mmCIF file of C-alpha atoms in Angstrom:
data_model
loop_
_atom_site.group_PDB
_atom_site.id
_atom_site.type_symbol
_atom_site.label_atom_id
_atom_site.label_comp_id
_atom_site.label_asym_id
_atom_site.label_seq_id
_atom_site.Cartn_x
_atom_site.Cartn_y
_atom_site.Cartn_z
ATOM 1 C CA UNK E 1 -0.014 -0.474 -0.024
ATOM 2 C CA UNK E 2 1.525 3.516 -0.514
ATOM 3 C CA UNK E 3 1.577 5.464 2.396
ATOM 4 C CA UNK E 4 1.223 9.281 2.841
ATOM 5 C CA UNK E 5 2.576 11.059 6.116
ATOM 6 C CA UNK E 6 1.589 14.093 6.781
ATOM 7 C CA UNK E 7 3.398 16.204 8.970
ATOM 8 C CA UNK E 8 3.810 18.529 11.575
ATOM 9 C CA UNK E 9 0.953 16.199 12.790
ATOM 10 C CA UNK E 10 -0.154 19.541 15.474
ATOM 11 C CA UNK E 11 0.238 23.198 14.315
ATOM 12 C CA UNK E 12 -0.477 26.447 16.589
ATOM 13 C CA UNK E 13 -1.320 29.580 14.976
ATOM 14 C CA UNK E 14 -3.942 32.160 15.573
ATOM 15 C CA UNK E 15 -6.275 33.579 13.637
ATOM 16 C CA UNK E 16 -4.666 35.889 10.479
ATOM 17 C CA UNK E 17 -1.842 33.467 10.135
ATOM 18 C CA UNK E 18 -0.964 31.970 7.455
ATOM 19 C CA UNK E 19 0.368 28.158 7.482
ATOM 20 C CA UNK E 20 1.475 25.187 5.590
ATOM 21 C CA UNK E 21 0.249 21.389 6.209
ATOM 22 C CA UNK E 22 2.374 18.759 4.080
ATOM 23 C CA UNK E 23 2.107 15.174 2.999
ATOM 24 C CA UNK E 24 4.832 12.777 1.730
ATOM 25 C CA UNK E 25 4.006 10.301 -0.370
ATOM 26 C CA UNK E 26 6.593 7.025 -0.482
ATOM 27 C CA UNK E 27 5.826 6.231 -4.080
ATOM 28 C CA UNK E 28 5.050 8.682 -7.572
ATOM 29 C CA UNK E 29 1.381 8.927 -6.832
ATOM 30 C CA UNK E 30 0.827 12.064 -9.813
ATOM 31 C CA UNK E 31 -1.501 14.560 -8.574
ATOM 32 C CA UNK E 32 -3.842 12.373 -6.687
ATOM 33 C CA UNK E 33 -3.629 14.168 -3.753
ATOM 34 C CA UNK E 34 -6.726 15.370 -1.640
ATOM 35 C CA UNK E 35 -6.935 17.064 1.318
ATOM 36 C CA UNK E 36 -10.071 17.175 4.325
ATOM 37 C CA UNK E 37 -10.963 19.489 6.943
ATOM 38 C CA UNK E 38 -12.684 17.717 9.558
ATOM 39 C CA UNK E 39 -14.306 18.778 12.441
ATOM 40 C CA UNK E 40 -15.285 17.912 16.070
ATOM 41 C CA UNK E 41 -18.158 14.984 15.563
ATOM 42 C CA UNK E 42 -18.512 15.778 12.010
ATOM 43 C CA UNK E 43 -17.445 13.703 8.403
ATOM 44 C CA UNK E 44 -15.136 14.975 6.906
ATOM 45 C CA UNK E 45 -14.495 17.777 4.111
ATOM 46 C CA UNK E 46 -13.012 17.480 1.046
ATOM 47 C CA UNK E 47 -11.550 20.869 0.832
ATOM 48 C CA UNK E 48 -8.828 20.434 -2.235
ATOM 49 C CA UNK E 49 -8.983 17.644 -4.997
ATOM 50 C CA UNK E 50 -6.104 16.718 -7.761
ATOM 51 C CA UNK E 51 -3.515 18.765 -5.711
ATOM 52 C CA UNK E 52 -4.590 21.794 -6.445
ATOM 53 C CA UNK E 53 -8.369 21.773 -7.173
ATOM 54 C CA UNK E 54 -10.504 24.066 -4.558
ATOM 55 C CA UNK E 55 -13.606 21.812 -4.513
ATOM 56 C CA UNK E 56 -17.226 23.914 -4.679
ATOM 57 C CA UNK E 57 -17.853 26.378 -1.656
ATOM 58 C CA UNK E 58 -14.664 25.931 -0.405
ATOM 59 C CA UNK E 59 -13.171 29.632 0.509
ATOM 60 C CA UNK E 60 -10.204 30.757 -2.121
ATOM 61 C CA UNK E 61 -7.398 31.475 1.581
ATOM 62 C CA UNK E 62 -7.371 27.313 1.001
ATOM 63 C CA UNK E 63 -4.813 26.367 -1.610
ATOM 64 C CA UNK E 64 -2.905 23.406 -2.550
ATOM 65 C CA UNK E 65 0.427 22.411 -4.593
ATOM 66 C CA UNK E 66 2.412 19.448 -5.709
ATOM 67 C CA UNK E 67 5.786 18.868 -5.766
ATOM 68 C CA UNK E 68 6.949 15.198 -6.741
ATOM 69 C CA UNK E 69 5.827 13.456 -3.822
ATOM 70 C CA UNK E 70 4.978 16.253 -1.544
ATOM 71 C CA UNK E 71 2.038 18.367 -1.037
ATOM 72 C CA UNK E 72 1.254 20.497 0.779
ATOM 73 C CA UNK E 73 -2.016 22.124 2.104
ATOM 74 C CA UNK E 74 -1.716 26.544 2.484
ATOM 75 C CA UNK E 75 -4.432 27.952 4.565
ATOM 76 C CA UNK E 76 -3.896 32.535 4.149
ATOM 77 C CA UNK E 77 -5.463 34.024 7.083
ATOM 78 C CA UNK E 78 -6.707 31.679 9.312
ATOM 79 C CA UNK E 79 -10.249 32.676 10.206
ATOM 80 C CA UNK E 80 -11.328 31.197 13.492
ATOM 81 C CA UNK E 81 -13.667 28.255 11.140
ATOM 82 C CA UNK E 82 -10.469 26.627 10.492
ATOM 83 C CA UNK E 83 -9.023 25.053 13.483
ATOM 84 C CA UNK E 84 -9.845 21.584 13.078
ATOM 85 C CA UNK E 85 -7.966 18.531 11.687
ATOM 86 C CA UNK E 86 -6.963 18.017 8.222
ATOM 87 C CA UNK E 87 -6.271 15.081 6.359
ATOM 88 C CA UNK E 88 -4.342 14.245 3.163
ATOM 89 C CA UNK E 89 -5.829 11.082 0.664
ATOM 90 C CA UNK E 90 -4.049 9.616 -1.382
ATOM 91 C CA UNK E 91 -6.770 8.656 -4.789
ATOM 92 C CA UNK E 92 -3.923 6.977 -7.737
ATOM 93 C CA UNK E 93 -3.788 3.259 -6.276
ATOM 94 C CA UNK E 94 -6.468 1.404 -4.117
ATOM 95 C CA UNK E 95 -6.337 1.355 -1.841
ATOM 96 C CA UNK E 96 -6.983 5.250 -1.536
ATOM 97 C CA UNK E 97 -5.062 5.793 2.041
ATOM 98 C CA UNK E 98 -5.411 8.243 4.425
ATOM 99 C CA UNK E 99 -2.644 10.729 6.556
ATOM 100 C CA UNK E 100 -2.748 10.036 10.161
ATOM 101 C CA UNK E 101 -4.017 13.936 10.176
ATOM 102 C CA UNK E 102 -2.649 17.191 11.518
ATOM 103 C CA UNK E 103 -5.000 18.918 15.118
ATOM 104 C CA UNK E 104 -4.691 23.166 13.704
ATOM 105 C CA UNK E 105 -5.634 24.508 16.979
ATOM 106 C CA UNK E 106 -5.616 27.864 18.386
ATOM 107 C CA UNK E 107 -2.788 29.340 20.039
ATOM 108 C CA UNK L 1 -27.087 18.214 -3.319
ATOM 109 C CA UNK L 2 -26.284 15.395 -2.250
ATOM 110 C CA UNK L 3 -26.852 13.822 0.664
ATOM 111 C CA UNK L 4 -26.105 10.342 2.351
ATOM 112 C CA UNK L 5 -28.517 9.231 5.230
ATOM 113 C CA UNK L 6 -26.509 6.664 7.081
ATOM 114 C CA UNK L 7 -28.615 3.782 10.003
ATOM 115 C CA UNK L 8 -27.796 1.291 11.476
ATOM 116 C CA UNK L 9 -26.975 -0.561 15.050
ATOM 117 C CA UNK L 10 -24.927 0.558 17.543
ATOM 118 C CA UNK L 11 -24.138 -1.760 19.315
ATOM 119 C CA UNK L 12 -22.954 -4.952 18.073
ATOM 120 C CA UNK L 13 -21.800 -8.360 19.915
ATOM 121 C CA UNK L 14 -18.317 -10.209 19.519
ATOM 122 C CA UNK L 15 -18.312 -12.475 16.700
ATOM 123 C CA UNK L 16 -21.825 -11.212 15.147
ATOM 124 C CA UNK L 17 -22.113 -9.406 12.013
ATOM 125 C CA UNK L 18 -22.160 -5.164 11.858
ATOM 126 C CA UNK L 19 -24.692 -4.023 9.524
ATOM 127 C CA UNK L 20 -24.876 -0.168 8.301
ATOM 128 C CA UNK L 21 -26.917 0.978 4.876
ATOM 129 C CA UNK L 22 -26.292 4.263 3.392
ATOM 130 C CA UNK L 23 -29.567 5.612 1.434
ATOM 131 C CA UNK L 24 -28.897 8.460 -1.377
ATOM 132 C CA UNK L 25 -30.646 11.417 -1.895
ATOM 133 C CA UNK L 26 -29.822 13.806 -4.618
ATOM 134 C CA UNK L 27 -27.668 11.266 -6.788
ATOM 135 C CA UNK L 28 -28.199 7.439 -8.133
ATOM 136 C CA UNK L 29 -25.997 4.692 -6.686
ATOM 137 C CA UNK L 30 -25.483 3.685 -10.780
ATOM 138 C CA UNK L 31 -24.458 6.708 -11.725
ATOM 139 C CA UNK L 32 -20.961 5.694 -13.338
ATOM 140 C CA UNK L 33 -18.876 9.144 -12.022
ATOM 141 C CA UNK L 34 -19.900 8.204 -8.485
ATOM 142 C CA UNK L 35 -18.126 5.066 -6.411
ATOM 143 C CA UNK L 36 -20.156 4.795 -3.428
ATOM 144 C CA UNK L 37 -17.525 3.616 -0.198
ATOM 145 C CA UNK L 38 -17.658 2.950 3.303
ATOM 146 C CA UNK L 39 -14.632 4.032 6.060
ATOM 147 C CA UNK L 40 -14.398 4.251 9.395
ATOM 148 C CA UNK L 41 -12.650 6.148 12.013
ATOM 149 C CA UNK L 42 -10.969 5.362 15.571
ATOM 150 C CA UNK L 43 -8.175 6.430 17.781
ATOM 151 C CA UNK L 44 -5.968 3.692 16.553
ATOM 152 C CA UNK L 45 -6.456 3.293 13.357
ATOM 153 C CA UNK L 46 -7.893 6.698 11.856
ATOM 154 C CA UNK L 47 -9.556 6.877 9.634
ATOM 155 C CA UNK L 48 -9.107 3.586 7.517
ATOM 156 C CA UNK L 49 -10.761 2.558 4.000
ATOM 157 C CA UNK L 50 -13.153 -0.063 4.122
ATOM 158 C CA UNK L 51 -14.189 -0.413 0.655
ATOM 159 C CA UNK L 52 -15.867 0.671 -2.332
ATOM 160 C CA UNK L 53 -18.854 -0.113 -5.390
ATOM 161 C CA UNK L 54 -18.838 1.500 -8.264
ATOM 162 C CA UNK L 55 -21.905 0.773 -11.469
ATOM 163 C CA UNK L 56 -19.172 0.220 -14.467
ATOM 164 C CA UNK L 57 -21.795 -1.341 -16.878
ATOM 165 C CA UNK L 58 -21.665 -3.880 -13.944
ATOM 166 C CA UNK L 59 -20.931 -3.851 -9.880
ATOM 167 C CA UNK L 60 -17.121 -3.458 -9.553
ATOM 168 C CA UNK L 61 -16.363 -3.669 -6.070
ATOM 169 C CA UNK L 62 -12.810 -3.126 -4.105
ATOM 170 C CA UNK L 63 -11.469 -3.827 -0.657
ATOM 171 C CA UNK L 64 -7.959 -3.684 1.461
ATOM 172 C CA UNK L 65 -6.045 -6.967 1.272
ATOM 173 C CA UNK L 66 -6.312 -7.090 4.730
ATOM 174 C CA UNK L 67 -10.785 -6.709 5.198
ATOM 175 C CA UNK L 68 -11.622 -8.455 2.054
ATOM 176 C CA UNK L 69 -12.817 -12.224 3.322
ATOM 177 C CA UNK L 70 -14.894 -9.851 6.302
ATOM 178 C CA UNK L 71 -16.476 -7.102 3.983
ATOM 179 C CA UNK L 72 -19.176 -7.336 1.866
ATOM 180 C CA UNK L 73 -20.832 -4.194 -0.188
ATOM 181 C CA UNK L 74 -23.572 -4.478 -1.780
ATOM 182 C CA UNK L 75 -26.365 -1.729 -3.884
ATOM 183 C CA UNK L 76 -29.746 -1.587 -3.779
ATOM 184 C CA UNK L 77 -30.581 0.088 -6.926
ATOM 185 C CA UNK L 78 -34.116 0.173 -6.333
ATOM 186 C CA UNK L 79 -33.887 2.237 -2.993
ATOM 187 C CA UNK L 80 -31.244 4.170 -4.259
ATOM 188 C CA UNK L 81 -28.751 2.843 -1.466
ATOM 189 C CA UNK L 82 -25.389 1.065 -0.064
ATOM 190 C CA UNK L 83 -25.252 -1.211 2.779
ATOM 191 C CA UNK L 84 -22.442 -3.195 4.339
ATOM 192 C CA UNK L 85 -21.740 -6.140 6.704
ATOM 193 C CA UNK L 86 -18.904 -6.527 8.466
ATOM 194 C CA UNK L 87 -18.639 -10.377 9.537
ATOM 195 C CA UNK L 88 -16.778 -11.724 12.572
ATOM 196 C CA UNK L 89 -16.564 -8.602 14.684
ATOM 197 C CA UNK L 90 -14.415 -8.026 17.188
ATOM 198 C CA UNK L 91 -13.960 -4.665 19.632
ATOM 199 C CA UNK L 92 -11.139 -3.596 17.354
ATOM 200 C CA UNK L 93 -13.914 -2.710 14.527
ATOM 201 C CA UNK L 94 -15.392 -0.738 17.115
ATOM 202 C CA UNK L 95 -15.471 3.028 15.696
ATOM 203 C CA UNK L 96 -17.585 5.387 13.613
ATOM 204 C CA UNK L 97 -18.261 3.914 10.324
ATOM 205 C CA UNK L 98 -19.387 6.632 7.236
ATOM 206 C CA UNK L 99 -20.738 6.367 3.515
ATOM 207 C CA UNK L 100 -19.312 8.379 1.362
ATOM 208 C CA UNK L 101 -19.154 9.175 -2.827
ATOM 209 C CA UNK L 102 -16.354 9.935 -4.638
ATOM 210 C CA UNK L 103 -15.749 10.892 -8.010
ATOM 211 C CA UNK L 104 -14.515 8.935 -10.559
ATOM 212 C CA UNK L 105 -13.604 9.882 -14.121
ATOM 213 C CA UNK L 106 -13.377 7.228 -17.161
ATOM 214 C CA UNK L 107 -10.663 7.670 -19.498
ATOM 215 C CA UNK L 108 -9.979 5.185 -22.117
ATOM 216 C CA UNK L 109 -11.113 2.326 -19.713
ATOM 217 C CA UNK L 110 -9.257 3.579 -16.848
ATOM 218 C CA UNK L 111 -10.615 5.015 -13.863
ATOM 219 C CA UNK L 112 -9.400 8.095 -12.329
ATOM 220 C CA UNK L 113 -11.180 9.008 -8.804
ATOM 221 C CA UNK L 114 -11.038 13.007 -7.364
ATOM 222 C CA UNK L 115 -11.979 13.269 -3.248
ATOM 223 C CA UNK L 116 -14.943 11.737 -1.627
ATOM 224 C CA UNK L 117 -17.278 15.171 -1.998
ATOM 225 C CA UNK L 118 -20.018 14.022 0.437
ATOM 226 C CA UNK L 119 -20.883 11.843 3.135
ATOM 227 C CA UNK L 120 -23.055 10.422 5.737
ATOM 228 C CA UNK L 121 -22.982 11.640 9.130
ATOM 229 C CA UNK L 122 -21.652 9.025 10.430
ATOM 230 C CA UNK L 123 -22.627 5.788 12.637
ATOM 231 C CA UNK L 124 -21.129 4.820 15.960
ATOM 232 C CA UNK L 125 -20.614 1.768 16.214
ATOM 233 C CA UNK L 126 -19.460 -0.408 19.270
ATOM 234 C CA UNK L 127 -18.571 -4.036 19.819
ATOM 235 C CA UNK L 128 -19.330 -5.254 22.651
ATOM 236 C CA UNK L 129 -21.389 -7.999 24.788
#
């Protein structure tokens, strides 16, 4: 199975900050990398698909990028509602594995 | 707007079968641009994919090797829903279970997946005697 390793596992930031979460795939996955946000007690929400495409309805302060097997999710100007857990997922080869998650909390 | 509504028992005894259903509205289970997945989440395993079904002019199902012998996913076009069965459960199967729609594109008989854009509300299932 392809492993996707997220870093950091947790991150503290303040409203208005810019933050970046990274995900590294254990092998080449082209750009088949998706990002999700999950809030306590809720299902994950798709933010970014195909490494850099913004899902409909997602604010433009979220962006994604790719470089080889390294992928990044950047949130520009954090809003209070952005404090949550973020997951990456590769959808290149089955099983479509998830990263272990990054907890983004308020500093 | 796609909505997925999950139902099923929240407690299952060890060695028994866990059964959940996911009713789909706003889309059809036989849409060949959608795959229908089950995922579970627990503190020890994180988000774990359990399998998917996808209509490709035939019903295609796919499961992780580790669970293939215990998991069944069925589709019901008359009720527009999918179902999950996990056999011979143990306390390690205790988790929150989700169904989710995954966007699929077919290019020259190759299938490409673009993330899970609609999710059920989640069902907390506890395996306990």
